[in-house]
Amino acid sequence: MSGGIALGLGITETITSPSYTLINEYEGRLPFYHFDAYRLNSAEELVALDSDFYFYGHGVCAVEWSERVKNAIPENAITIKLEVMPNGSRKISISDNDLEKELVKSGVLETEKL
Amino acid sequence: MNILALDCSGDTLSVCVAQIEQENTTAFSKPKHPYKDEIGHKKLPGNTLVEIAIDAGYRHTERLMMAVDYCVTEAGLKPQELDLLACTAGPGSFTGLRIGLSTVKGLALGLNKPFVCIPTLDAISYYWMGVAPVLVPVIDAKRSHFYFAIYEDEKIVHGPFDKDIQYLFSLLQHYSEVLFVGPDADILASSAQERSGFRLAKEHNRPLAKAVANLAMKAYLKDGPASSSQGLNYLRASDAEEART
């Protein structure tokens, strides 16, 4: 998914996992900051990495495992929830309804097949 | 005294080597044409300064040691001839502050030289002492919060705080004349306009290294060196603490 965001921002560099580096930075149409909170134990640990300077700065930030650092995430952040369904497909829920509708309309997302 | 001072607390990195004479030995007369002096790389009498400021965003680690090397060399010194090292103690960028202090601690340990840390807001205010009776240095702490303090007659009287703008202006309601300084003072421009005596310093984002060097000498002569366990003042209460109060 982060690879897709990077593609949309015109980043040609290979997107690698920030699980160990915590934050990877990329130059694109807008700066792209890719976070992974998997190794962090609290929101304070993320804030100590100057997350506020990224979150309230001028780039696009994607945070994986954001539920581990909930208190450090801005209130107006868009949350994308990925769930693996029993049949192996993925259910994607987006906290921003307008964005979700737009993505469905443009064919990026499929509506749920019941 | 030869002082190496650096500041990584904000997006402008600054480094300087200040050679400050003791007060009782400043009576040197400067040569008439110092720049034509053919003796070459030799310190002129009196106080001298080599300072670098690089406004390139948060890229301090990539540039800091090159800037240090340049300043020390340009001052005509060998690292061993430094007498004191100094950096900002916070508040500011957490990562930047750690880069600054760890660099200073590393150099101090390797060279076996003393170091001191100077509060960032003291360093910002230093340049404006005497310009206005009340100074408020301001750093954007994000999330609608600011790091700030109130200085009167060259002394800190309130703070430092990590609070919002409402709190700042409630503290300032009895002041008639205030000068806002610091890298992010312009954020307060519209709020300050509503009060006639409240002004914004025009050149409010000055590189801090020189101020740090001057304050470091004073602090060192008064209180001696910092200990190796010296920490930083992030000023940010953790979310857990904030929820409790």
Coordinates of C-alpha atoms in Angstrom, one line a residue:
Chain A
M1 CA 0.0 0.0 0.0
S2 CA 2.8 2.4 0.9
G3 CA 4.4 1.5 -2.5
G4 CA 1.1 2.7 -4.1
I5 CA 1.2 6.0 -2.3
A6 CA 4.8 6.4 -3.3
L7 CA 3.8 5.7 -6.9
G8 CA 1.1 8.3 -6.8
L9 CA 3.6 10.8 -5.5
G10 CA 5.9 10.1 -8.5
I11 CA 8.6 8.4 -6.4
T12 CA 10.8 6.0 -8.4
E13 CA 13.0 4.8 -5.6
T14 CA 12.2 1.3 -4.3
I15 CA 10.1 1.4 -1.1
T16 CA 11.6 -0.7 1.6
S17 CA 10.2 -1.7 5.0
P18 CA 10.9 0.8 7.7
S19 CA 10.4 -1.8 10.4
Y20 CA 14.0 -1.4 11.6
T21 CA 14.7 2.1 10.5
L22 CA 11.4 3.3 11.9
I23 CA 11.2 6.2 9.4
N24 CA 12.1 6.2 5.7
E25 CA 12.1 9.4 3.8
Y26 CA 11.5 9.8 0.0
E27 CA 11.6 12.7 -2.3
G28 CA 8.6 13.0 -4.7
R29 CA 6.0 15.5 -5.8
L30 CA 5.6 15.9 -2.1
P31 CA 8.1 14.5 0.5
F32 CA 6.9 11.1 1.6
Y33 CA 7.6 9.8 5.1
H34 CA 7.0 6.1 5.7
F35 CA 6.8 5.1 9.4
D36 CA 6.5 1.6 10.9
A37 CA 5.4 1.6 14.6
Y38 CA 5.7 -2.2 14.9
R39 CA 8.8 -2.0 17.1
L40 CA 7.5 0.9 19.2
N41 CA 5.7 0.3 22.5
S42 CA 4.0 3.7 23.1
A43 CA 2.9 6.9 21.5
E44 CA 5.7 8.7 23.5
E45 CA 8.3 6.7 21.7
L46 CA 7.0 7.9 18.4
V47 CA 6.8 11.5 19.5
A48 CA 10.4 11.3 20.7
L49 CA 11.3 10.7 17.1
D50 CA 10.0 14.1 16.2
S51 CA 6.9 12.6 14.6
D52 CA 5.1 16.0 15.1
F53 CA 7.5 17.7 12.8
Y54 CA 6.6 15.2 10.1
F55 CA 2.8 14.9 10.8
Y56 CA 2.4 18.7 11.0
G57 CA 4.9 19.5 8.3
H58 CA 4.6 19.6 4.5
G59 CA 4.8 16.0 3.4
V60 CA 2.7 12.9 3.2
C61 CA 3.1 10.5 6.1
A62 CA 2.0 6.8 6.1
V63 CA 2.2 5.0 9.5
E64 CA 2.0 1.3 9.6
W65 CA 0.8 -0.3 12.8
S66 CA -0.6 3.1 13.8
E67 CA -2.9 1.4 16.4
R68 CA 0.3 0.9 18.5
V69 CA 0.9 4.7 18.7
K70 CA -2.7 6.0 18.6
N71 CA -2.2 9.0 20.8
A72 CA 0.6 10.4 18.6
I73 CA -1.6 10.3 15.4
P74 CA -3.3 13.6 14.4
E75 CA -7.1 13.7 14.8
N76 CA -7.6 14.5 11.1
A77 CA -5.5 11.6 9.9
I78 CA -7.1 9.2 7.5
T79 CA -7.1 5.6 8.8
I80 CA -7.0 2.7 6.4
K81 CA -7.9 -0.6 7.9
L82 CA -6.9 -3.8 6.1
E83 CA -8.4 -7.1 7.1
V84 CA -7.8 -10.5 5.6
M85 CA -11.1 -12.2 4.9
P86 CA -11.7 -16.0 5.3
N87 CA -11.7 -16.4 1.5
G88 CA -8.2 -14.8 1.3
S89 CA -9.4 -11.4 -0.1
R90 CA -8.8 -8.2 1.8
K91 CA -11.4 -5.9 3.3
I92 CA -10.3 -2.3 3.1
S93 CA -12.1 0.3 5.3
I94 CA -11.2 4.0 5.0
S95 CA -12.1 6.4 7.8
D96 CA -12.7 9.2 5.2
N97 CA -16.1 8.4 3.6
D98 CA -15.8 10.8 0.7
L99 CA -12.4 9.4 -0.2
E100 CA -13.7 5.8 0.1
K101 CA -16.6 6.7 -2.3
E102 CA -14.2 8.4 -4.7
L103 CA -12.0 5.4 -4.8
V104 CA -14.9 3.0 -5.4
K105 CA -16.2 5.3 -8.1
S106 CA -12.8 5.4 -9.9
G107 CA -12.5 1.7 -9.7
V108 CA -9.6 1.5 -7.3
L109 CA -11.7 -0.2 -4.7
E110 CA -14.4 -2.7 -5.2
T111 CA -17.5 -2.6 -3.1
E112 CA -18.0 -5.5 -0.8
K113 CA -19.4 -8.6 -2.5
L114 CA -21.8 -10.3 -0.2
Chain B
M1 CA 38.9 31.4 25.8
N2 CA 38.3 29.3 22.6
I3 CA 34.7 28.1 22.5
L4 CA 33.1 25.8 20.0
A5 CA 29.3 26.2 20.1
L6 CA 26.7 24.6 18.1
D7 CA 22.9 24.6 17.8
C8 CA 20.8 21.8 16.1
S9 CA 17.5 22.7 18.0
G10 CA 15.7 24.1 14.9
D11 CA 15.9 23.8 11.1
T12 CA 18.8 26.2 10.9
L13 CA 22.0 24.5 11.9
S14 CA 24.7 26.8 13.3
V15 CA 28.2 26.3 14.5
C16 CA 30.8 28.8 15.7
V17 CA 34.2 29.1 17.1
A18 CA 34.4 32.2 19.3
Q19 CA 37.7 33.3 20.8
I20 CA 36.8 35.6 23.7
E21 CA 39.5 37.3 25.7
Q22 CA 39.1 37.6 29.4
E23 CA 37.7 40.9 30.4
N24 CA 41.0 42.3 31.8
T25 CA 42.9 41.5 28.7
T26 CA 40.7 43.1 26.1
A27 CA 42.9 46.2 25.9
F28 CA 44.7 45.1 22.7
S29 CA 44.7 47.7 20.0
K30 CA 43.6 46.3 16.6
P31 CA 46.1 46.6 13.7
K32 CA 45.1 49.3 11.2
H33 CA 44.8 46.9 8.3
P34 CA 44.0 43.5 9.7
Y35 CA 43.0 42.0 6.4
K36 CA 46.4 42.9 4.8
D37 CA 48.3 41.4 7.7
E38 CA 50.8 39.0 6.0
I39 CA 51.4 37.0 9.2
G40 CA 48.6 34.9 7.9
H41 CA 46.4 32.5 9.8
K42 CA 46.9 34.1 13.2
K43 CA 44.3 35.3 15.6
L44 CA 43.8 39.0 15.7
P45 CA 43.8 40.6 19.2
G46 CA 40.4 41.0 20.8
N47 CA 37.3 38.8 20.4
T48 CA 37.0 37.0 17.1
L49 CA 34.3 34.8 15.7
V50 CA 33.9 32.2 12.9
E51 CA 30.3 31.2 12.4
I52 CA 28.4 29.1 9.9
A53 CA 24.7 28.9 9.6
I54 CA 23.0 26.4 7.2
D55 CA 19.3 26.7 6.7
A56 CA 18.7 23.4 5.0
G57 CA 16.1 21.8 7.2
Y58 CA 16.6 18.8 9.4
R59 CA 19.8 17.4 7.8
H60 CA 22.1 18.2 10.8
T61 CA 24.0 14.9 11.0
E62 CA 25.0 15.2 7.4
R63 CA 26.5 18.6 7.9
L64 CA 27.4 19.1 11.5
M65 CA 31.0 17.7 11.6
M66 CA 32.0 19.4 8.4
A67 CA 30.8 22.7 9.8
V68 CA 32.7 22.1 13.0
D69 CA 35.8 21.2 11.1
Y70 CA 35.5 24.4 9.0
C71 CA 35.0 26.7 11.9
V72 CA 37.9 25.3 14.0
T73 CA 40.3 25.3 11.0
E74 CA 39.2 28.8 9.9
A75 CA 39.8 30.1 13.4
G76 CA 43.4 28.8 13.1
L77 CA 43.0 26.3 15.9
K78 CA 43.7 22.7 16.5
P79 CA 40.8 20.8 18.2
Q80 CA 43.1 20.4 21.3
E81 CA 43.3 24.2 21.6
L82 CA 39.5 24.5 22.3
D83 CA 38.8 25.4 25.9
L84 CA 35.1 24.9 26.1
L85 CA 32.3 23.2 24.1
A86 CA 28.7 24.1 24.1
C87 CA 25.3 23.3 22.6
T88 CA 21.6 24.1 23.1
A89 CA 19.8 22.2 25.9
G90 CA 16.3 22.4 24.6
P91 CA 13.5 22.9 23.9
G92 CA 13.5 22.2 20.2
S93 CA 13.6 19.3 17.8
F94 CA 14.1 16.2 19.9
T95 CA 16.3 14.6 17.3
G96 CA 18.2 17.8 16.7
L97 CA 18.9 18.3 20.4
R98 CA 20.2 14.8 20.7
I99 CA 22.5 15.2 17.7
G100 CA 23.9 18.4 19.3
L101 CA 24.4 17.1 22.8
S102 CA 25.8 13.7 21.7
T103 CA 28.3 15.5 19.3
V104 CA 29.4 17.9 22.1
K105 CA 29.7 15.1 24.6
G106 CA 31.7 13.0 22.2
L107 CA 34.1 15.8 21.4
A108 CA 34.4 16.8 25.0
L109 CA 35.2 13.2 26.0
G110 CA 37.7 12.7 23.2
L111 CA 39.5 16.0 23.7
N112 CA 39.1 15.9 27.5
K113 CA 37.6 19.4 27.5
P114 CA 34.7 20.8 29.5
F115 CA 31.2 21.4 28.0
V116 CA 28.0 23.3 29.0
C117 CA 24.5 23.3 27.7
I118 CA 22.5 26.6 27.2
P119 CA 18.7 26.7 27.3
T120 CA 17.5 27.4 23.7
L121 CA 15.1 30.2 24.8
D122 CA 18.0 31.9 26.6
A123 CA 20.1 31.8 23.4
I124 CA 17.2 33.2 21.3
S125 CA 16.7 36.1 23.8
Y126 CA 20.4 36.9 24.0
Y127 CA 20.4 38.8 20.7
W128 CA 17.5 41.0 21.8
M129 CA 18.5 41.9 25.3
G130 CA 18.0 45.6 25.8
V131 CA 15.9 46.1 22.7
A132 CA 12.6 45.8 24.5
P133 CA 11.7 45.6 28.2
V134 CA 9.8 42.3 27.8
L135 CA 11.0 39.5 25.4
V136 CA 9.1 36.4 24.5
P137 CA 11.1 33.8 22.4
V138 CA 8.8 31.5 20.6
I139 CA 9.4 28.0 19.0
D140 CA 6.6 26.1 17.3
A141 CA 6.0 22.9 19.2
K142 CA 3.3 21.7 16.7
R143 CA -0.2 20.5 17.8
S144 CA -1.1 24.2 18.4
H145 CA 1.5 24.4 21.2
F146 CA 4.5 26.7 21.5
Y147 CA 7.6 26.6 23.6
F148 CA 8.0 30.0 25.1
A149 CA 9.2 32.0 28.1
I150 CA 8.9 35.5 29.3
Y151 CA 12.1 37.5 29.9
E152 CA 12.1 40.8 31.7
D153 CA 15.2 42.9 32.3
E154 CA 17.4 40.1 30.8
K155 CA 16.1 37.5 33.2
I156 CA 13.5 34.7 32.7
V157 CA 10.4 35.5 34.8
H158 CA 7.9 33.0 33.5
G159 CA 8.4 29.6 31.9
P160 CA 9.7 27.9 29.9
F161 CA 6.3 26.5 28.9
D162 CA 4.9 24.1 26.3
K163 CA 1.4 25.6 26.1
D164 CA -1.0 27.1 23.6
I165 CA -1.4 30.7 22.4
Q166 CA -4.4 31.4 24.7
Y167 CA -2.2 30.6 27.7
L168 CA 0.6 32.8 26.4
F169 CA -1.7 35.8 25.9
S170 CA -3.4 35.3 29.3
L171 CA 0.1 35.6 30.9
L172 CA 0.8 38.7 28.8
Q173 CA -2.4 40.6 29.5
H174 CA -0.8 42.9 32.1
Y175 CA 2.2 43.7 29.9
S176 CA 1.9 46.8 27.7
E177 CA 5.1 46.3 25.6
V178 CA 6.3 42.9 24.3
L179 CA 8.7 41.9 21.6
F180 CA 8.2 38.4 20.1
V181 CA 11.4 36.8 18.9
G182 CA 12.6 33.3 17.8
P183 CA 12.3 31.1 14.7
D184 CA 8.5 30.8 14.8
A185 CA 7.5 34.2 16.1
D186 CA 5.7 35.0 12.9
I187 CA 3.0 32.5 13.8
L188 CA 1.9 35.0 16.4
A189 CA 1.8 37.9 13.9
S190 CA -2.0 38.2 13.7
S191 CA -2.6 37.8 17.4
A192 CA 0.1 40.3 18.3
Q193 CA -1.4 42.9 15.9
E194 CA -4.4 43.2 18.1
R195 CA -2.3 44.7 20.9
S196 CA -0.7 48.0 20.2
G197 CA 2.5 47.5 22.3
F198 CA 3.1 44.0 21.0
R199 CA 5.7 43.8 18.2
L200 CA 7.3 41.1 16.2
A201 CA 11.1 41.2 15.7
K202 CA 11.7 41.5 11.9
E203 CA 14.8 39.3 11.8
H204 CA 13.5 36.9 14.3
N205 CA 15.2 33.7 13.2
R206 CA 18.8 34.3 13.9
P207 CA 21.4 31.5 14.0
L208 CA 22.1 30.7 17.7
A209 CA 25.7 29.5 17.8
K210 CA 27.2 32.9 18.7
A211 CA 24.7 33.4 21.5
V212 CA 25.4 29.9 22.8
A213 CA 29.1 30.6 22.8
N214 CA 28.7 33.9 24.8
L215 CA 26.3 32.4 27.3
A216 CA 28.4 29.3 27.6
M217 CA 31.5 31.3 28.7
K218 CA 29.4 33.1 31.3
A219 CA 27.8 29.9 32.6
Y220 CA 31.2 28.0 32.7
L221 CA 32.9 30.8 34.6
K222 CA 30.0 31.0 37.0
D223 CA 29.0 27.4 37.6
G224 CA 31.8 25.3 36.0
P225 CA 31.4 22.5 33.5
A226 CA 28.3 20.3 33.0
S227 CA 28.6 16.7 34.2
S228 CA 28.8 13.8 31.8
S229 CA 25.3 12.8 32.8
Q230 CA 23.9 16.2 31.5
G231 CA 20.5 15.6 29.9
L232 CA 18.2 17.7 27.7
N233 CA 15.2 19.7 28.5
Y234 CA 12.6 18.5 26.0
L235 CA 9.9 20.5 27.8
R236 CA 7.2 18.2 26.4
A237 CA 5.1 16.5 29.1
S238 CA 4.3 13.0 27.8
D239 CA 0.7 12.4 26.8
A240 CA 0.3 10.2 29.9
E241 CA 1.4 13.1 32.2
E242 CA -0.8 15.6 30.4
A243 CA -3.8 13.3 30.8
R244 CA -3.2 13.2 34.6
T245 CA -3.1 16.9 35.2

